[in-house]
PDB file of C-alpha atoms in Angstrom:
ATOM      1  CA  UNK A   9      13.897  -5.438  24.680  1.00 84.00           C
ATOM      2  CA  UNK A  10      10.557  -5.557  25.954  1.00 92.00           C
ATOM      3  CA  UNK A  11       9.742  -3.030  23.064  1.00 93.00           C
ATOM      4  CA  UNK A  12      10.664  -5.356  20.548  1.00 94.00           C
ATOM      5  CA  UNK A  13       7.848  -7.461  21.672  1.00 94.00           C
ATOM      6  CA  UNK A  14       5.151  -4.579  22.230  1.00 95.00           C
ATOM      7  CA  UNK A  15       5.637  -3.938  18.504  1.00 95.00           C
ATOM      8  CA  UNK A  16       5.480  -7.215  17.170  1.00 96.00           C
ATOM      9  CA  UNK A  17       2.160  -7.768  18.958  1.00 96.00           C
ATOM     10  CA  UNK A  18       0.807  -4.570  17.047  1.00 96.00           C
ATOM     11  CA  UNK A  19       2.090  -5.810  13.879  1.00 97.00           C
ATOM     12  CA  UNK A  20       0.112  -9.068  14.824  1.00 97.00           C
ATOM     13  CA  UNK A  21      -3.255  -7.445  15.325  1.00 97.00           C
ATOM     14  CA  UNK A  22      -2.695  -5.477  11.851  1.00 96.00           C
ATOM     15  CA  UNK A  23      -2.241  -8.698  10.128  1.00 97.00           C
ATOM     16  CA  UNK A  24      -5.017 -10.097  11.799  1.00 97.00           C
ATOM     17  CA  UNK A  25      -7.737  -7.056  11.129  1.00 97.00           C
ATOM     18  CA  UNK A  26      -6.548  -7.097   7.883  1.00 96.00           C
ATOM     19  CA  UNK A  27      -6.796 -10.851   6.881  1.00 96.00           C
ATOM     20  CA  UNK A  28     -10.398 -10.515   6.212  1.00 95.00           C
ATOM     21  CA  UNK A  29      -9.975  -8.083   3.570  1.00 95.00           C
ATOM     22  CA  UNK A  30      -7.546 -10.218   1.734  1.00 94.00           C
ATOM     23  CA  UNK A  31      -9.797 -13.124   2.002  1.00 95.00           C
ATOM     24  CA  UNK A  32     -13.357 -11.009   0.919  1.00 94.00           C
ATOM     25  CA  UNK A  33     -12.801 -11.327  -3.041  1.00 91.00           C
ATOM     26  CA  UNK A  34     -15.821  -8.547  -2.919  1.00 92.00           C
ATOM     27  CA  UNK A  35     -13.470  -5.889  -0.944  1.00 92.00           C
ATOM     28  CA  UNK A  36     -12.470  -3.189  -3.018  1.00 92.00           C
ATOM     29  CA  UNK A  37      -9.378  -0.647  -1.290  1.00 93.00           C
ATOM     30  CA  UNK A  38      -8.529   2.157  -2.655  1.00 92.00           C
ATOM     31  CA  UNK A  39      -5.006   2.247  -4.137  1.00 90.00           C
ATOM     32  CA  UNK A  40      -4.860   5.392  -2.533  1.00 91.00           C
ATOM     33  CA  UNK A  41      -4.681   3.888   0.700  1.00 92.00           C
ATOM     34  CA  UNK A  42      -3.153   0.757   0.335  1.00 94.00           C
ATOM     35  CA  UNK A  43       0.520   1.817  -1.691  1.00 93.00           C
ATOM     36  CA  UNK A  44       0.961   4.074   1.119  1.00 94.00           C
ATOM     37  CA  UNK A  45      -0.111   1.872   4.030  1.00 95.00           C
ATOM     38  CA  UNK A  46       2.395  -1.169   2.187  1.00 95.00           C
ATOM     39  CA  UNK A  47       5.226   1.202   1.713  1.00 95.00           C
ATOM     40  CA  UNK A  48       4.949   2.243   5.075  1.00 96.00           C
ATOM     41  CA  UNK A  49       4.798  -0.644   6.000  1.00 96.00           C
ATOM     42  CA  UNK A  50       8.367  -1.610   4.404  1.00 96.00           C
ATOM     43  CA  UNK A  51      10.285   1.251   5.704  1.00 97.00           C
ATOM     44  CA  UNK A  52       9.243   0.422   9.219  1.00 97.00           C
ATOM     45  CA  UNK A  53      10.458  -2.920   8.614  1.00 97.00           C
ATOM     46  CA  UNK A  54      13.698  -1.914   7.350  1.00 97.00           C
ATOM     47  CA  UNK A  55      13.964   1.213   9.793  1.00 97.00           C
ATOM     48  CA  UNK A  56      13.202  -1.981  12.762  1.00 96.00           C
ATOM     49  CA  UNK A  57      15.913  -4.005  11.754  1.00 97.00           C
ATOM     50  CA  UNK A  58      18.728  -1.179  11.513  1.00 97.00           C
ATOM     51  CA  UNK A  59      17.864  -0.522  14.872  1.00 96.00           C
ATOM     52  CA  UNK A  60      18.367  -4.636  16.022  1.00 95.00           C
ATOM     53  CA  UNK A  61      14.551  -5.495  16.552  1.00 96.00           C
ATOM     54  CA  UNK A  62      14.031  -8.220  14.671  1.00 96.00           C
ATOM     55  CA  UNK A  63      10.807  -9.067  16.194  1.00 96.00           C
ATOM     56  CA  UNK A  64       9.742  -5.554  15.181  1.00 97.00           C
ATOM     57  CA  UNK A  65      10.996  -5.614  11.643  1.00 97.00           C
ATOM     58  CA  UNK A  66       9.270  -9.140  11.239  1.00 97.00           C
ATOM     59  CA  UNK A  67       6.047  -8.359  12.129  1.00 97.00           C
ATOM     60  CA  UNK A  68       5.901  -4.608  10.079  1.00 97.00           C
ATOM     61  CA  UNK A  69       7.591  -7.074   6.989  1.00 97.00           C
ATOM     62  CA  UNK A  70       4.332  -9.134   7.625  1.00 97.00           C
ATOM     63  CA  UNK A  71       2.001  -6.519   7.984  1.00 97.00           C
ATOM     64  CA  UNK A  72       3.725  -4.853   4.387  1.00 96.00           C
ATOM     65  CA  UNK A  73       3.193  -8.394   2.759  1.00 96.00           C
ATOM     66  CA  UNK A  74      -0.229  -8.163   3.924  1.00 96.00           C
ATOM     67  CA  UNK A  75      -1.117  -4.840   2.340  1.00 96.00           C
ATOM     68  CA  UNK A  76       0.884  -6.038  -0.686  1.00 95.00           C
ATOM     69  CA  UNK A  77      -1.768  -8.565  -1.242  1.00 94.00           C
ATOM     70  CA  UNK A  78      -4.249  -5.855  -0.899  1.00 95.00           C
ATOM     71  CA  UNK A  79      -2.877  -3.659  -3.160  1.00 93.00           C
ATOM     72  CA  UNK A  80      -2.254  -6.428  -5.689  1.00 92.00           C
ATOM     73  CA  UNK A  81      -5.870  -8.459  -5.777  1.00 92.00           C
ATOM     74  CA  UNK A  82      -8.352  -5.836  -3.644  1.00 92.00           C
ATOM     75  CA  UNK A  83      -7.953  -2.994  -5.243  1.00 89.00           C
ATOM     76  CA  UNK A  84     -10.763  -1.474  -7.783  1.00 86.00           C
ATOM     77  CA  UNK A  85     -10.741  -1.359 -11.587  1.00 81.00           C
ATOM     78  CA  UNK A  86      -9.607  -4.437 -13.830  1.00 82.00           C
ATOM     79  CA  UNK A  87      -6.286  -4.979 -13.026  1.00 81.00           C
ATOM     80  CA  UNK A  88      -5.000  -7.305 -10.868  1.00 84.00           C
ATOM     81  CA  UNK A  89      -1.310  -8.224  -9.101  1.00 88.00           C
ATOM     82  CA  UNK A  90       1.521  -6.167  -8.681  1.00 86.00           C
ATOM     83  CA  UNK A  91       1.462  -4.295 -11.354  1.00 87.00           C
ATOM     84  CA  UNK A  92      -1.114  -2.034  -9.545  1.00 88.00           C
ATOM     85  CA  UNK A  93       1.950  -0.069  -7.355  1.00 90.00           C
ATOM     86  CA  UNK A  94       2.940   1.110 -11.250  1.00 87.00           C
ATOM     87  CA  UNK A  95       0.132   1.929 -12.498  1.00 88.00           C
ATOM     88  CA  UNK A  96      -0.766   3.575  -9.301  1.00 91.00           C
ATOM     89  CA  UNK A  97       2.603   5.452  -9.516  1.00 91.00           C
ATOM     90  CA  UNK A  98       2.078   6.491 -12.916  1.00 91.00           C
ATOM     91  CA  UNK A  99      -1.440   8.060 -12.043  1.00 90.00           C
ATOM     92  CA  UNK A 100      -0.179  10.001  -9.171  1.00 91.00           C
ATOM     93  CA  UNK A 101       3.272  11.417 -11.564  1.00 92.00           C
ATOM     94  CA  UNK A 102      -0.099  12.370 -14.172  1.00 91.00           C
ATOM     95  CA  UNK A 103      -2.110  13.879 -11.446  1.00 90.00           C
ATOM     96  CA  UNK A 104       0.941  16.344  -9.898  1.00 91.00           C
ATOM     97  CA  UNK A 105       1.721  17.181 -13.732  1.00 90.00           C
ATOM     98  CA  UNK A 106      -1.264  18.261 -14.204  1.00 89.00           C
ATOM     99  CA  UNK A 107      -1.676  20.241 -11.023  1.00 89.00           C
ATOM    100  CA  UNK A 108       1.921  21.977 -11.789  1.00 89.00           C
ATOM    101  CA  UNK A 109       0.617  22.552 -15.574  1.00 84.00           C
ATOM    102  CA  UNK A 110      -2.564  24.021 -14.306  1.00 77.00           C
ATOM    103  CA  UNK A 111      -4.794  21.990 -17.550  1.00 63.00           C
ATOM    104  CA  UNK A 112      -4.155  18.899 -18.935  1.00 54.00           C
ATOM    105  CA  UNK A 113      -3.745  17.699 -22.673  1.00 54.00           C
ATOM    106  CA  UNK A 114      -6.602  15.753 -24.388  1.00 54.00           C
ATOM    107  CA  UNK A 115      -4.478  12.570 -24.206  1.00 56.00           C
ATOM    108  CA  UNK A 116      -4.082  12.753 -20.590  1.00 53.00           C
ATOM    109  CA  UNK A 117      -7.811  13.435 -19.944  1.00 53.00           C
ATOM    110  CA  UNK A 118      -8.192  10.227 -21.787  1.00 53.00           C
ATOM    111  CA  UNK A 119      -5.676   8.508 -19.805  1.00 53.00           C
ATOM    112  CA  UNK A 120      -6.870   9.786 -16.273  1.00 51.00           C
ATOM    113  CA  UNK A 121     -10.621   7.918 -17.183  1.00 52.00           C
ATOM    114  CA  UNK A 122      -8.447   4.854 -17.118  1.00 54.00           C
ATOM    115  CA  UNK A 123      -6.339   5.221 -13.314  1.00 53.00           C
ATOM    116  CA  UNK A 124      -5.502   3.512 -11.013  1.00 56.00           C
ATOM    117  CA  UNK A 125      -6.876   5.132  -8.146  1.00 55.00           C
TER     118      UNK A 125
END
């Protein structure tokens, strides 16, 4: 399928407009942006190979492992690797508690200085 190929090249130009971002050890993305951009990224590929275009799933797996890296070394604050998608995760389960709560406890004031995000 011609389509196959249409998305692939896509995928391509992601990876490339996004390389210099993972090379620029100065670039700092948001975690806000770049869990959901990866994850996205995933389900297309998986959602592309169910369907029998492997080009397609190939390239989206690519452009996934590309935010992955962004996500994992680009993002702000001190930590690095893959250990940011938790933390991220957990800030996110802290923020809609508290927005379902209405006020938050001391402890998770202290805790929301310190997210991910």
């Amino acid at each position: 399928m011609w389509q196959d190929l249409v998305f692939l090249a896509g995928s391509v130009l992601s990876i490339a407009f996004l390389a210099p971002t993972v090379r620029d050890a100065t670039a700092n993305v948001p975690l806000g942006s770049s869990v959901p951009s990866m994850t996205i990224g995933a389900i297309y590929a998986g959602t592309y190979a169910t369907m029998g275009m492997s080009f397609s799933a190939l390239g989206s797996l690519g452009v996934a492992a590309m935010w992955s890296l962004i996500v994992s070394y680009r993002s702000p604050g001190p930590h690095a690797g893959p250990g940011n998608v938790g933390r991220f995760v957990r800030s996110m389960v802290q923020q809609a508690r508290r927005s379902i709560v209405g006020t938050s406890t001391e402890p998770e004031q202290a805790a929301s200085s310190h997210s991910a995000d």
